[in-house]
XYZ file of C-alpha atoms in Angstrom:
614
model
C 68.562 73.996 153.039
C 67.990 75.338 156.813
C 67.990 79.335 156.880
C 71.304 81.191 157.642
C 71.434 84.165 159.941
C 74.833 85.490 157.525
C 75.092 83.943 153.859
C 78.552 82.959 152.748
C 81.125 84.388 150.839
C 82.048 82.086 148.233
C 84.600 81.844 145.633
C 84.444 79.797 142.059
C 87.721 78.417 140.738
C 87.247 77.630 137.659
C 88.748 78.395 134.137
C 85.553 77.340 132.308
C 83.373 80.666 132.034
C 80.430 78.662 132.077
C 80.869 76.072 134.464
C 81.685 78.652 136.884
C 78.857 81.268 136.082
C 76.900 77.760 136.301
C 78.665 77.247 139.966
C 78.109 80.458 141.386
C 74.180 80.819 140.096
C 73.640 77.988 141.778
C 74.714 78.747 144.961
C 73.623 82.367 144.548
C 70.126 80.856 144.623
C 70.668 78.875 147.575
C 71.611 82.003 149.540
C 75.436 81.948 148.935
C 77.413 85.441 147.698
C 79.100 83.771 145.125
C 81.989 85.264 142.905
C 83.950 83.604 140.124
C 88.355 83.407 139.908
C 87.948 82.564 135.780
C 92.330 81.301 136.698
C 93.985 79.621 139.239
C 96.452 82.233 139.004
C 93.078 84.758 139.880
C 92.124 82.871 141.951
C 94.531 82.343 144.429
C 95.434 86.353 144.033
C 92.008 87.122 145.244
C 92.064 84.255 148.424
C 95.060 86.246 149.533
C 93.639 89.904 148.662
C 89.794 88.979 150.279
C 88.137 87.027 153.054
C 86.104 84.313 151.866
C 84.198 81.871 153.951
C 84.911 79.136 151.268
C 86.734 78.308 148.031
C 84.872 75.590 145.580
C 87.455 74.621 143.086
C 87.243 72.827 139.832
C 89.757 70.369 139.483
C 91.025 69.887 135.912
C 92.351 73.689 135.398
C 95.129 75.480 133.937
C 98.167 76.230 134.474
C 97.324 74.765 138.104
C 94.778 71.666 138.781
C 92.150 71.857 141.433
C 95.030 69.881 143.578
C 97.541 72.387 143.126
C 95.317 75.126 143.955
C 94.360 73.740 147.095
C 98.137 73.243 148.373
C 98.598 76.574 147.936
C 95.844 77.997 149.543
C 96.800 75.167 152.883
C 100.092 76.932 152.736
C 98.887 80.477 154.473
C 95.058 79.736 154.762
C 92.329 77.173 156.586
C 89.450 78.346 154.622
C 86.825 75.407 153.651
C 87.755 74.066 150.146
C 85.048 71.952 148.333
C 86.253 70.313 145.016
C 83.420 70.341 142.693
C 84.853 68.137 139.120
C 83.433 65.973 136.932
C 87.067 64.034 136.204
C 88.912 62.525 139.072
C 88.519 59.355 140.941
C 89.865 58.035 144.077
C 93.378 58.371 143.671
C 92.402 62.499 142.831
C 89.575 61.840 146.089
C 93.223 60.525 148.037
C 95.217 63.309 146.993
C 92.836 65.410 147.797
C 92.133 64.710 151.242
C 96.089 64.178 151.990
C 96.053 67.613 150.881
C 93.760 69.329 153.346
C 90.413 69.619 151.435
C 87.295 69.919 153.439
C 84.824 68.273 150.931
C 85.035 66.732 147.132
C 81.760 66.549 144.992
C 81.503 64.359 142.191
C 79.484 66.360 139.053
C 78.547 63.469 138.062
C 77.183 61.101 140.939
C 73.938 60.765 141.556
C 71.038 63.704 140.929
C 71.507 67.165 141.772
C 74.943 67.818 141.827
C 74.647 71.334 142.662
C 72.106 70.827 145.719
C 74.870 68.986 147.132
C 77.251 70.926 146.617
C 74.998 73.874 148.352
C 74.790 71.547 151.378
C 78.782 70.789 151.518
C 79.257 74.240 151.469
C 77.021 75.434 154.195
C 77.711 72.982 156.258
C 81.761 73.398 155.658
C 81.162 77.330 156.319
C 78.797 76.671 159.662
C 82.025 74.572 161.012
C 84.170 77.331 160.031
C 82.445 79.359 161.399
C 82.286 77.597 164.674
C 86.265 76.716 164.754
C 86.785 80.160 164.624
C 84.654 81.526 167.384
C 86.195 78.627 169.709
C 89.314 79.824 168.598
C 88.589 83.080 169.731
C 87.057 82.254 173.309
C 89.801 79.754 173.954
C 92.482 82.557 173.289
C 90.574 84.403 175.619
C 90.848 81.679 178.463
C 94.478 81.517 177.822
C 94.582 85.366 178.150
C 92.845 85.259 181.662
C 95.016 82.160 182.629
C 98.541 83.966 181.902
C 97.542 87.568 182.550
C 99.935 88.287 184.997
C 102.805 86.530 183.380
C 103.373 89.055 180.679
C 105.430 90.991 182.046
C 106.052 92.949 178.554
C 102.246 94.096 178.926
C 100.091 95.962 181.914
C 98.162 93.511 183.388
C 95.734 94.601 186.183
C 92.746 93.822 188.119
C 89.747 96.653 187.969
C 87.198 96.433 190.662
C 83.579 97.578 190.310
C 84.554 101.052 190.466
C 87.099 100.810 188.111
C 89.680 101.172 190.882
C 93.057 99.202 190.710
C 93.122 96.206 192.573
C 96.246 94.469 191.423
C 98.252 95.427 188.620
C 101.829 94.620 187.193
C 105.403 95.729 187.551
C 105.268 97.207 183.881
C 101.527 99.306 184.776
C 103.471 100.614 187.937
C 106.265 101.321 185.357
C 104.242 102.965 182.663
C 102.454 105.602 185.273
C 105.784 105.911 186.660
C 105.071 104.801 190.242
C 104.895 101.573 192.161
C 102.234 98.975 192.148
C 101.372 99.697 196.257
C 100.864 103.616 195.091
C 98.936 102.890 192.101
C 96.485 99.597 193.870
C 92.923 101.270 194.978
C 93.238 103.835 192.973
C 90.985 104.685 190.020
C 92.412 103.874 186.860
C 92.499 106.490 183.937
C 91.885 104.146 181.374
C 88.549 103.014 182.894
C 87.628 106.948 183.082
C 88.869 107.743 179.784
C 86.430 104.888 178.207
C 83.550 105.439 180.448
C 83.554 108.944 179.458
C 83.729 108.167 175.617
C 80.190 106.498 176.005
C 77.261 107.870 177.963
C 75.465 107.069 181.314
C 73.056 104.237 178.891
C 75.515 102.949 177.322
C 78.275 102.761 179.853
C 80.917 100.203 178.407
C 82.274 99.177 181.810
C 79.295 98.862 182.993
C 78.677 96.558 180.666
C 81.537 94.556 181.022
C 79.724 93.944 184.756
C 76.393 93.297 183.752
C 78.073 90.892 181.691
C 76.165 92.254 178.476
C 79.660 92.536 176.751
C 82.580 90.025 176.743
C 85.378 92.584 176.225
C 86.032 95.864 175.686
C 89.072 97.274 173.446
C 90.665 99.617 171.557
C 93.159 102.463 171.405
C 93.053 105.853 173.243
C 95.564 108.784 174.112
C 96.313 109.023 177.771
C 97.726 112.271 179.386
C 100.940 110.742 181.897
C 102.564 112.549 183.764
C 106.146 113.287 182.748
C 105.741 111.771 179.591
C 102.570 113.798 177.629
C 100.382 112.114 175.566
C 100.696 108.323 174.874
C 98.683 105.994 172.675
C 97.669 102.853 175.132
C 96.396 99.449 173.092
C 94.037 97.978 175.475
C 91.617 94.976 176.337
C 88.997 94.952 179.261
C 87.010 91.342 179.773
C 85.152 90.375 182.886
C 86.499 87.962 185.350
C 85.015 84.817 184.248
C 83.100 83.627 188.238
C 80.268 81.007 189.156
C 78.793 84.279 190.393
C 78.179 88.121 189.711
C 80.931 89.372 187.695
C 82.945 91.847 190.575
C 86.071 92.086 188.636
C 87.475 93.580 185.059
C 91.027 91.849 183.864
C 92.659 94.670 182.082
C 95.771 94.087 180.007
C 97.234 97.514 178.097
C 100.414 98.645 176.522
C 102.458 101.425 174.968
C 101.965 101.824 171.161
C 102.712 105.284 171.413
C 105.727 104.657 169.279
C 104.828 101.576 167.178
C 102.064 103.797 165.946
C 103.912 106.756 164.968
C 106.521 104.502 162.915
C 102.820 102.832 161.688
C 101.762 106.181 160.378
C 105.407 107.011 159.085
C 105.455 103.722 157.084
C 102.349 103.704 156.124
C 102.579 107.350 154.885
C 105.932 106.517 153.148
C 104.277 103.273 151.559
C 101.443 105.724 150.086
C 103.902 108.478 148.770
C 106.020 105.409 147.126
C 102.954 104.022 145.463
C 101.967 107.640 144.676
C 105.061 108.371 143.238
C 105.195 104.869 141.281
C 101.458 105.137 139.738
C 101.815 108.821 139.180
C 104.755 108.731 137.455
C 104.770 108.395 133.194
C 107.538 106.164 133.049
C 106.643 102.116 133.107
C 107.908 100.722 136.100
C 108.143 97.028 137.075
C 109.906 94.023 139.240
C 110.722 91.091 138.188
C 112.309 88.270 139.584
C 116.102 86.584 139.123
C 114.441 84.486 136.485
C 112.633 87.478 134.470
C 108.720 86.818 135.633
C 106.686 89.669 136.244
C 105.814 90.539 140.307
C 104.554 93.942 139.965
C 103.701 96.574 137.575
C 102.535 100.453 138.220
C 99.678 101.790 136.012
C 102.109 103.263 133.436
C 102.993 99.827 132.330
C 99.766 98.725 132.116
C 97.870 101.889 130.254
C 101.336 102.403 127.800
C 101.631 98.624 126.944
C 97.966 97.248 126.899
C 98.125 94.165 129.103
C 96.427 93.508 132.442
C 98.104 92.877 135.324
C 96.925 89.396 135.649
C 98.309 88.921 132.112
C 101.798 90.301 133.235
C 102.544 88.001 135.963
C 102.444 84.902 133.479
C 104.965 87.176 131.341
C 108.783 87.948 131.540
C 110.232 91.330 129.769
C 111.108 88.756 126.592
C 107.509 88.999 125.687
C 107.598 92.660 125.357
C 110.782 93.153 123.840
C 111.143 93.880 120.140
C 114.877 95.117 119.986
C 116.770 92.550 121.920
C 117.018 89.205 121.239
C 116.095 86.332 123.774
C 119.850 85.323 124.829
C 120.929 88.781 125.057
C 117.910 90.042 127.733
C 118.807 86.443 129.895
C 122.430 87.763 130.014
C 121.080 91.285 130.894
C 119.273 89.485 133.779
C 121.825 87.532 135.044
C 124.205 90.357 135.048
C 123.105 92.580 137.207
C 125.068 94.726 138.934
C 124.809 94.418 142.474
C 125.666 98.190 143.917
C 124.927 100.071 140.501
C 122.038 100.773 137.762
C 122.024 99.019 134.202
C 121.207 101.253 131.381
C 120.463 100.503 128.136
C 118.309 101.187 124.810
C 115.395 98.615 123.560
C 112.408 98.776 121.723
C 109.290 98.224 123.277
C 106.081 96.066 121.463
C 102.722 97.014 122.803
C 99.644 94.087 122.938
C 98.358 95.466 119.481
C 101.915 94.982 118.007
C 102.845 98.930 117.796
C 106.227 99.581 118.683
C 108.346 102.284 120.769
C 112.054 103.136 121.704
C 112.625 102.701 125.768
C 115.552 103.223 127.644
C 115.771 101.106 130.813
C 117.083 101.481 133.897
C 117.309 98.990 136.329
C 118.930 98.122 139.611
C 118.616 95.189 142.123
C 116.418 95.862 145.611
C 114.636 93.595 148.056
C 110.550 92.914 147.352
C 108.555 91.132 149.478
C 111.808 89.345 151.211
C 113.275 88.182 147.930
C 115.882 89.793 145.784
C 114.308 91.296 142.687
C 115.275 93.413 139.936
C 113.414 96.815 139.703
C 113.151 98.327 136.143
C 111.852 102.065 134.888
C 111.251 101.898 131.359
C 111.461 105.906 129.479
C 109.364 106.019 126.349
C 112.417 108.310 124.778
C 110.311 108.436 120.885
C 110.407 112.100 121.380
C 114.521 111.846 121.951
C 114.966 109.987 118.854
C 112.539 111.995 116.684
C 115.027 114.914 118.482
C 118.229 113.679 117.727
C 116.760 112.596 114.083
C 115.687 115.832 113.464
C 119.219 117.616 114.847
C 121.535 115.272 112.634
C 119.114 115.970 109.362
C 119.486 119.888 110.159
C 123.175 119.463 110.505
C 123.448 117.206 107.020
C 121.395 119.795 105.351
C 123.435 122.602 106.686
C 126.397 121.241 105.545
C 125.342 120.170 102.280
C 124.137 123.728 101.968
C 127.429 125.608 103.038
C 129.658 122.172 100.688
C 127.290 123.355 97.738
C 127.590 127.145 98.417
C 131.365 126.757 98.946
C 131.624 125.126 95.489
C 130.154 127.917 93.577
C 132.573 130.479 95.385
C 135.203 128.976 94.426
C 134.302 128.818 90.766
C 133.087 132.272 90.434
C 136.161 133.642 92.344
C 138.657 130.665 90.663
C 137.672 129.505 87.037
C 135.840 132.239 85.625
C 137.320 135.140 87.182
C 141.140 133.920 86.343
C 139.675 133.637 82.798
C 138.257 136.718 82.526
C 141.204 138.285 84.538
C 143.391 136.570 81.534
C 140.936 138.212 79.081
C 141.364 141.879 79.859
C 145.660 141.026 80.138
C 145.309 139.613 76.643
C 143.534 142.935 75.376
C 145.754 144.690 77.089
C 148.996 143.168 74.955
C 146.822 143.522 71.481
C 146.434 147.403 71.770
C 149.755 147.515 70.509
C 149.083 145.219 67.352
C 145.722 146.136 66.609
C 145.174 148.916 64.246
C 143.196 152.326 64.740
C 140.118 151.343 62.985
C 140.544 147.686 65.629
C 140.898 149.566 68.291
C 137.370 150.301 69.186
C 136.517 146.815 68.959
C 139.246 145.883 71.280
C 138.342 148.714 73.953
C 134.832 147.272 73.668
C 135.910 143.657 74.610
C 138.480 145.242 77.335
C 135.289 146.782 79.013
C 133.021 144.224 79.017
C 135.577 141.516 80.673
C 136.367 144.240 83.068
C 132.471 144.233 83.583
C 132.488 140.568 83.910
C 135.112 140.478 86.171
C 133.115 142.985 88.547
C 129.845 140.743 88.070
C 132.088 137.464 89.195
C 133.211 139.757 92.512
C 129.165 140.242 93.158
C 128.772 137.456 92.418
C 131.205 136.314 94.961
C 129.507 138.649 97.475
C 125.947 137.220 96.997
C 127.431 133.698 97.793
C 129.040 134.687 100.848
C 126.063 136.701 101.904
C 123.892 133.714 101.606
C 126.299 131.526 103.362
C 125.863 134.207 106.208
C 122.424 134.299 106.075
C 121.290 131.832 109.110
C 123.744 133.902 111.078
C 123.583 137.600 110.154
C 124.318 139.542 112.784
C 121.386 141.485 114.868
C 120.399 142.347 118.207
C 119.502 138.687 119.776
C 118.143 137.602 123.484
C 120.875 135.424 124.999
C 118.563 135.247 128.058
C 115.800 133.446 126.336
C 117.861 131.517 124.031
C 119.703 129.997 126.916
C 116.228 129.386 128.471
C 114.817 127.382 125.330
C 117.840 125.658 124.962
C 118.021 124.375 128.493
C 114.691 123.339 128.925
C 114.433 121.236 125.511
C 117.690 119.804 126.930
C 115.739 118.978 130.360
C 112.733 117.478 128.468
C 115.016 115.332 126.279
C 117.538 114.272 129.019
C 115.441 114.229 132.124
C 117.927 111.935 133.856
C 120.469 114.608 133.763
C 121.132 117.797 135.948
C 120.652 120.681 134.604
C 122.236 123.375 136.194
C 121.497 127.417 135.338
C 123.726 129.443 137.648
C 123.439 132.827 136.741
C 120.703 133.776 133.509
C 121.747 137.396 131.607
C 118.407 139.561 132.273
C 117.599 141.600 129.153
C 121.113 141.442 127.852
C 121.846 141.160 124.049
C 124.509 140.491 121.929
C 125.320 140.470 118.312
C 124.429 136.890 116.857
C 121.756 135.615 113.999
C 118.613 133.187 113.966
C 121.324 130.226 114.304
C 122.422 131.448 117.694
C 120.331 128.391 119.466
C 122.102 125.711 117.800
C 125.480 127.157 119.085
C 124.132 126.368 122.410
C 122.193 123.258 121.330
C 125.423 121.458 120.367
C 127.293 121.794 123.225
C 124.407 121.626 125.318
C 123.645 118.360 123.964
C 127.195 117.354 123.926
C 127.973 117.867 126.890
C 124.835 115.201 127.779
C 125.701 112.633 124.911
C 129.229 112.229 125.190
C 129.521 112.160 128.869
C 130.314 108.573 130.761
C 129.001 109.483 134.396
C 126.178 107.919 135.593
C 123.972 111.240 136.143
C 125.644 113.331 133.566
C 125.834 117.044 135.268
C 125.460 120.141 132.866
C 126.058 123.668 134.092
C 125.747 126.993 132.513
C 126.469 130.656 133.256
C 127.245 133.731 132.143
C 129.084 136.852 133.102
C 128.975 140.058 131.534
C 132.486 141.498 131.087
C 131.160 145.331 129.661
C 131.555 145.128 126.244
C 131.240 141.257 125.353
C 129.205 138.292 127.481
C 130.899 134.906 128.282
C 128.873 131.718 128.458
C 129.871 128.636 129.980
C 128.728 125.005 129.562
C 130.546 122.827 132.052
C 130.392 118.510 132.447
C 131.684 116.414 134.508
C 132.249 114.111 131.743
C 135.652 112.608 130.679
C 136.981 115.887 129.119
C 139.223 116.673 126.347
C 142.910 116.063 126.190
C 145.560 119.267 125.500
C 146.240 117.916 122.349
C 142.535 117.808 120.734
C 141.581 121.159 122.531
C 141.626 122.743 119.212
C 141.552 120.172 116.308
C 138.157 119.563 117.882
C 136.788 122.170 116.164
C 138.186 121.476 112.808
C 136.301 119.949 110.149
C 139.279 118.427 108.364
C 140.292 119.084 104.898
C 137.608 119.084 102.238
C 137.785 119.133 98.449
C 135.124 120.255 96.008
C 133.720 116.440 95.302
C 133.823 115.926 99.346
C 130.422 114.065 100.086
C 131.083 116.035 103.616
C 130.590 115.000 107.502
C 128.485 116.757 110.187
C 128.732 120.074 111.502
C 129.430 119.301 115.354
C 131.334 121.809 117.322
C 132.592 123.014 113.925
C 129.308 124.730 113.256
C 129.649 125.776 116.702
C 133.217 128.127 115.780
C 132.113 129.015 112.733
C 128.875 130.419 113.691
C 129.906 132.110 116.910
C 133.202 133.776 114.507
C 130.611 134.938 112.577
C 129.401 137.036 115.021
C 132.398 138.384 115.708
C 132.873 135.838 118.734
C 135.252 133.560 119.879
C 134.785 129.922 121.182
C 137.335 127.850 123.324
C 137.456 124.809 125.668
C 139.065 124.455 129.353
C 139.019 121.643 131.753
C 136.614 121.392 134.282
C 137.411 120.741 138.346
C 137.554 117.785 139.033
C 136.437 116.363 136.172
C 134.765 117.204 132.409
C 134.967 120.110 129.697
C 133.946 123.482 130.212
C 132.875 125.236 126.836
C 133.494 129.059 126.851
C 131.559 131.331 124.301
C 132.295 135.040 123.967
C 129.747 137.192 122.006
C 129.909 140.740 121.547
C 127.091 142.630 122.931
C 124.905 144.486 120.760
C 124.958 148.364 120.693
């Protein structure tokens, strides 16, 4: 092969590993950078992500033949394509060609198939090569020819000075003057780039010598009545039989196309910033439930490439929901509102995870697509697991401690009550010598019946022992509280408007879980969209008042106090959870009180009163 001044950039499509390492040594060795696409799917994603000065394609492939591949890259692209395949034959050569390839080598025709293909290749890059520089020169012709037609653009004629010689109604228009004031004078732009090279390397000078074709770029002009504006420009010489004597100069205004550049451009990095930076998994998909895009989260918390994801829809990751029911979930998107809902999630090594999705429809790339943010919420449910076992146990505690109170204080006491009346009525029947005996059995079921009444005590003293009163922080309970609310609920607001500093009341160790019910309530049982919490507290002297607010659906008049009941309960009751019934009886326990209001507009406010501590 003849020696290239540039080697060219080559890509290998082909989804046999060795066949296309084989591919790209070979041209490697003839000179070529080769690199290797081991998919279609790859390797069309990097002909539109890189510039290549050819694509060498296998043909049978999958999920796309060499064919396919080569339709898709005519649709946006003119890049040489060679088709390099041991099957095919001339209808495949036919197809081929109707398709737009530049070259089709046969594996197995004749001897060296890969020296040919070398040749093919260079020669299909060195006419690429050449189409696009005659592209280039001929839209510079064109440029020179309709110059002064644009009238959207300055156009202008420098001479050898850099003085104006002709220029345009929108140059006149830009320098805010006419074109007679502005012609013979010496044009800023000109200064502006001589002085941004040296007296050597003059660039205008250049453009005369005829040393450079063009000149061009961007620079900030000082105009008058305007400031500083950002010009686009373009300098060529005018093409003559003779000495060039004249500079075409065509500029425009990008002051504010670059500004709303920057702004975009800014606003695209913060988006993917916030997208890649955030811990959630967030995706698109399209109306039919294929994978467009996924942020790193995605990738890192579910163990598949990207590559793998966009021959995936969200059925292949789903563990919770069946097929049918995430198609209906697709096709029933709301148009002006979020879908939220619960799933479990199956990572690439089979582990699975609870997710709650939310997912609303937007506009990617053109197209309508569905954009989804998936929450890993494990630490939720290990939360809310955790909350309804310490409720169960507390109220199989308090069932179980209730139970023995009421058989010391019922059973045994009435019988040994009954005892010491039956004693009583024998002293009258019971003769002197009996009467010891019968003053000895009087005392001891008097002594019993003392024992059952500590007894009685001890039970009710361990049923108050989560919650015996004591000097407690409600400034850093509140705190904890609200902030394991906040990390289990992050979608909610969480509002604190006023926090008690170094205030405390009477309460016990239980005093969080007052606040963790209806904190959690308040989140749980709420049917807004962003469910809204606030709390805060006043200090009325001798007593503080908490209140937890929502703007959920609230409580009717009626249930305003059954609400806190935990119904009727007999000794064999298997019981129910504590709910805002733990909540009254703890807070009444500490000599507070515990009501509910309605909130404006709409929701529950919860009011605690606790007395302070002395």
């Amino acid at each position: 092969m003849n020696e290239r001044s540039a080697p060219g950039t080559v890509l290998v499509v082909d989804d046999g590993v060795e066949s296309a390492a084989s591919t790209a040594e070979a041209l490697a060795s003839e000179g070529f950078d080769a690199e290797t696409a081991e998919t279609p799917t790859e390797g069309l994603d990097r002909v539109g992500d890189g510039e290549f000065d050819c694509i060498v394609s296998a043909y049978a492939m999958s999920p796309y033949d060499g064919i396919e591949v080569l339709e898709a890259i005519r649709e946006t692209d003119d890049v040489p394509v060679v088709l390099f395949t041991d099957e095919g034959d001339e209808a495949v050569a036919s197809a081929a060609i109707a398709a737009g390839v530049t070259d089709y080598v046969r594996k197995g025709t004749g001897s060296d198939p890969y020296g040919r293909l070398a040749t093919r290749v260079e020669r299909a890059v060195d006419e690429y090569r050449t189409r696009r520089a005659s592209a280039v020169r001929t839209e510079e012709l064109l440029l020179y020819e309709q110059i002064f037609d644009r009238i959207q653009e300055g156009a202008c004629l420098y001479d050898e000075e850099g003085r104006f010689l002709i220029v345009n109604d929108y140059l006149a228009e830009f320098y805010g003057t006419t074109k007679g004031a502005l012609e013979g004078r010496s044009s800023r732009l000109v200064d502006a780039i001589r002085d941004e090279g040296s007296e050597e390397e003059d660039p205008y000078r250049k453009l005369l010598d005829g040393d450079r074709e063009s000149v061009e770029g961007e620079l900030e002009l000082e105009v008058s009545d305007r400031g500083q504006v950002v010009v686009d420009y373009r300098l060529a010489p005018l093409e003559t039989d003779g000495p060039v004597e004249c500079v075409v100069g065509v500029a425009r205004d990008v002051t504010e196309w670059r500004a709303r550049q920057r702004q975009s451009k800014r606003a695209r990095e913060e988006y993917r910033e916030l997208i890649n930076g955030t811990n959630d998994s967030v995706w698109v998909i399209d109306p039919d439930g294929q994978f467009l895009a996924v942020n790193d989260a995605a990738v890192d918390r579910l163990g598949y490439s990207r590559s793998e994801f966009r021959s995936m829809r969200p059925h292949d990751i789903d563990a919770g929901l069946d097929e049918e029911k995430i198609t209906h979930l697709i096709e029933t998107m709301p148009e002006d509102g979020r879908q939220v809902f619960e799933t479990v999630h199956r990572r690439k090594d089979g582990e699975t995870f609870p997710v709650e999705i939310s997912s609303s429809l937007v506009s990617f790339r053109g197209e309508s697509a569905i954009l989804s943010v998936a929450r890993d919420i494990t630490q939720r449910k290990e939360y809310e697991a955790e909350l309804r076992e310490q409720n169960e146990l507390l109220e199989q505690q308090r069932d179980e401690l209730e139970v023995l109170n009421q058989v010391l204080r019922h059973d045994i006491r009435n019988d040994l009550q009954l005892v010491t009346a039956y004693a009583d009525i024998l002293q009258d029947f019971v003769d002197e010598e009996g009467q010891e005996y019968l003053r000895t059995v009087s005392e001891r079921a008097n002594h019993a019946v003392e024992l059952t009444r500590t007894a009685r005590d001890t039970v009710e003293m361990m049923n108050r022992r989560e919650t015996e009163n004591r000097p407690v922080d409600l400034g850093s309970t509140l705190d904890d509280e609200v902030a394991n609310l906040r990390e289990m609920f992050p979608e909610a607001v969480i509002t604190v408007d006023s926090s008690p500093q170094s205030v405390t009341v009477r309460a016990g160790d239980m005093l969080g879980s007052v606040f963790r019910n209806l904190l959690t309530n308040a989140v749980q049982h709420n049917d807004e969209e962003v469910p809204e919490v606030t709390v805060s507290t006043t200090d009325t002297g001798e007593s503080v008042s908490v209140r937890v607010a929502d703007n959920g659906p609230g409580i009717p008049d009626a249930q305003k106090t059954d609400i806190f009941g935990k119904g009727a309960k007999g000794l064999d009751s298997a019981g129910t959870g504590l709910g805002l019934h733990l909540v009254r009886t703890l807070v009444e326990k500490y000599g507070g009180s515990v009501h509910v209001e309605d909130n404006d507009p709409t929701g529950s406010v919860f009011v605690v009163d606790l007395p302070k501590a002395d």
